[in-house]
Coordinates of C-alpha atoms in Angstrom, one line a residue:
X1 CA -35.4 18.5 211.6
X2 CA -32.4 19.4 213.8
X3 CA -30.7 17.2 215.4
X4 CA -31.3 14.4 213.1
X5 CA -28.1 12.8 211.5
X6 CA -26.8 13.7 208.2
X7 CA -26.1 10.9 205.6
X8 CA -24.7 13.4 203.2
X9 CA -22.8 16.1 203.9
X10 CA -23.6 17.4 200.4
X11 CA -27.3 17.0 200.5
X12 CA -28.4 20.7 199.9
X13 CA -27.0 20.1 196.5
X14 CA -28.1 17.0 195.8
X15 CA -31.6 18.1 197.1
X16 CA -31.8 21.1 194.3
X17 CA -30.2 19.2 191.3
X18 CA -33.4 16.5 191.9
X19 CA -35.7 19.4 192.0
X20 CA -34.3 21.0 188.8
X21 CA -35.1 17.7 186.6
X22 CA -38.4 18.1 188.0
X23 CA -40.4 18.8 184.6
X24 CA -43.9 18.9 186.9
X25 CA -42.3 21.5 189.4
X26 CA -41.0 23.7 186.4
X27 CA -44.5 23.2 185.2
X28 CA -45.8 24.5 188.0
X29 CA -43.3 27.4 188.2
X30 CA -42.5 25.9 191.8
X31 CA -39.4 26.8 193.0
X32 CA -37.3 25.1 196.0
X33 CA -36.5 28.2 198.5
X34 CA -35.3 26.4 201.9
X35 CA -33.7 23.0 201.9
X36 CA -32.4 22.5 205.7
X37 CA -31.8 18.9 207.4
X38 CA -35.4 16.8 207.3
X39 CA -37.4 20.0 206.2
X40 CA -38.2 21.7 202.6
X41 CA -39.8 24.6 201.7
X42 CA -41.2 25.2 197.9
X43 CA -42.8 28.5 197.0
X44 CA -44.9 29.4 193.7
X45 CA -47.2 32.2 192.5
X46 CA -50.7 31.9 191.6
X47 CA -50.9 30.7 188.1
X48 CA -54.4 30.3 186.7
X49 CA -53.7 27.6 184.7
X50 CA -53.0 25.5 187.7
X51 CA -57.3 26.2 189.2
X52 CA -60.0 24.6 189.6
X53 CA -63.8 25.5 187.9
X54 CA -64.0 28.0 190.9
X55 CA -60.6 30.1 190.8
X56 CA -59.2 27.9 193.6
X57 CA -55.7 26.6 192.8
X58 CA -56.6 23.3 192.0
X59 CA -56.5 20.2 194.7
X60 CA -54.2 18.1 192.4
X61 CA -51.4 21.1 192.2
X62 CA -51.3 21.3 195.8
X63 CA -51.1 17.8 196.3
X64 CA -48.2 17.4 193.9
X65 CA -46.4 20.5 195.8
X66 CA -46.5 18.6 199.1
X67 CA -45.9 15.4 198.1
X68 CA -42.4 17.1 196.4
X69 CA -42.0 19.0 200.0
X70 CA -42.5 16.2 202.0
X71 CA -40.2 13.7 199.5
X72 CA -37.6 16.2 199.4
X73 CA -37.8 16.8 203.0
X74 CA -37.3 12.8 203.4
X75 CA -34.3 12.7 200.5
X76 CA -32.3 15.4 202.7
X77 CA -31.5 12.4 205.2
X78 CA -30.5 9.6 202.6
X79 CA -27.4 8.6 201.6
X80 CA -25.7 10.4 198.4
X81 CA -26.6 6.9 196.3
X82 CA -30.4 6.5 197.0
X83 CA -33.3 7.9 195.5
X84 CA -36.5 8.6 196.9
X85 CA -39.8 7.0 196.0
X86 CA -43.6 8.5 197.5
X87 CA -45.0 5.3 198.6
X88 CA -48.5 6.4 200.5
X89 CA -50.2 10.0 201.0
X90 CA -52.8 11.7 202.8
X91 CA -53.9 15.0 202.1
X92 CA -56.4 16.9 203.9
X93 CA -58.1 20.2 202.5
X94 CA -58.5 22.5 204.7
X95 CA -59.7 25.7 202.8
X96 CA -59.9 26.5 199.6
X97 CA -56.3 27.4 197.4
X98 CA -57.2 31.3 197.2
X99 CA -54.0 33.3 197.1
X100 CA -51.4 35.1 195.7
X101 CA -48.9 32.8 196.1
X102 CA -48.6 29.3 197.6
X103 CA -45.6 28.0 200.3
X104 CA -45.2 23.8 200.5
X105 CA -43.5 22.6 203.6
X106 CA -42.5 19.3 204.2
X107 CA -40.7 18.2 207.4
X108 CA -39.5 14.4 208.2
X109 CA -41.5 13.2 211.4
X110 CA -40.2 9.9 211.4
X111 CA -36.4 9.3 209.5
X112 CA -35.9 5.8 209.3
X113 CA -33.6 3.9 207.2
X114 CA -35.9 2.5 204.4
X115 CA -39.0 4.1 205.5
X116 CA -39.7 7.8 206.3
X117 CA -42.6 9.5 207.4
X118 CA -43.2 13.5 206.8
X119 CA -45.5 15.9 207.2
X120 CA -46.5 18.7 204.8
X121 CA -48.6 21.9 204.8
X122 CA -49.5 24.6 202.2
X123 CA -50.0 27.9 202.6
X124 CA -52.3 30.5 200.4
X125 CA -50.6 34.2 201.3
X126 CA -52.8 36.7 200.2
X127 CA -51.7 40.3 198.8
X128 CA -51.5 41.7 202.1
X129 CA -48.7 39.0 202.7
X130 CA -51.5 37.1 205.5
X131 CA -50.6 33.4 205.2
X132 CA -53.8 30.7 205.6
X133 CA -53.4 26.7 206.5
X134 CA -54.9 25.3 203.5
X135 CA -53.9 21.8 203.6
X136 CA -51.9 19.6 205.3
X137 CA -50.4 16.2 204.5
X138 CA -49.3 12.7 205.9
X139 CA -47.1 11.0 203.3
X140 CA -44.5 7.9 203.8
X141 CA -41.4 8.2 201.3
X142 CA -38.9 5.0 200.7
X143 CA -34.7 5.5 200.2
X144 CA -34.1 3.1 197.1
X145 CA -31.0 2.3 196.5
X146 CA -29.0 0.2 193.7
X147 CA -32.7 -0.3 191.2
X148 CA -31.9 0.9 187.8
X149 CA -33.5 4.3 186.8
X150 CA -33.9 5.2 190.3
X151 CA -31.2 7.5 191.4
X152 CA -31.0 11.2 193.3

């Protein structure tokens, strides 16, 4: 989100080292490709471990993506000491997770000091490299800061 002020000079960094304790990203085989001021990107193959009964990647994966996009989107404006919580979601399906591989982007809508919204949306690319909406999420993330066990 340009133009949006930057608690942390350092936050790129502290962005990825969160991401790489992430045991359900790794899981997923996500990996964090853009990290910018208010917006994340997270990319990951199709894995058919991760579908549903019909071959589509399964709605519970790509809620998990976005909810990391869209928090991670939301800790790139906190100060260096806070962590980020998820604290409400909304997803919406749009079609169904048929691709390739799979893009999450998150992008902070509303920063705020406490409370921060962001929006989300996933992507199915086929082999051709085509990209398809697929879902898209609301999701409101809180900056905690100073509770034990909470911490970037």
């Amino acid at each position: 989100m340009s133009g949006q002020p930057i608690a942390d000079a350092d936050f790129e960094a502290r962005v990825r080292a969160s991401f790489e304790r992430q045991k359900a990203m790794k899981t997923l085989g996500a990996e964090l490709t853009s990290v910018t001021p208010g917006t994340v990107e997270i990319e990951m193959p199709h894995n058919g471990d991760f579908t549903q009964q019909h071959g589509f990647l399964h709605a519970g994966a790509i809620s998990m993506a976005l909810d990391s996009a869209c928090g991670y989107a939301a800790y790139s404006l906190m100060p260096a000491d806070a962590g980020v919580l998820t604290i409400e979601f909304k997803v919406n399906l749009l079609a169904p997770g048929r691709g390739e591989r799979f893009l999450f982007r998150g992008s902070v809508t509303k920063p705020g000091r406490t409370i921060i919204v962001a929006d989300g949306q996933a992507y199915a690319y086929d082999a051709e490299d085509n990209a398809r909406l697929i879902a898209t999420m609301t999701g409101t993330m809180m900056t905690i800061v100073g509770r034990q066990g909470i911490e970037g």
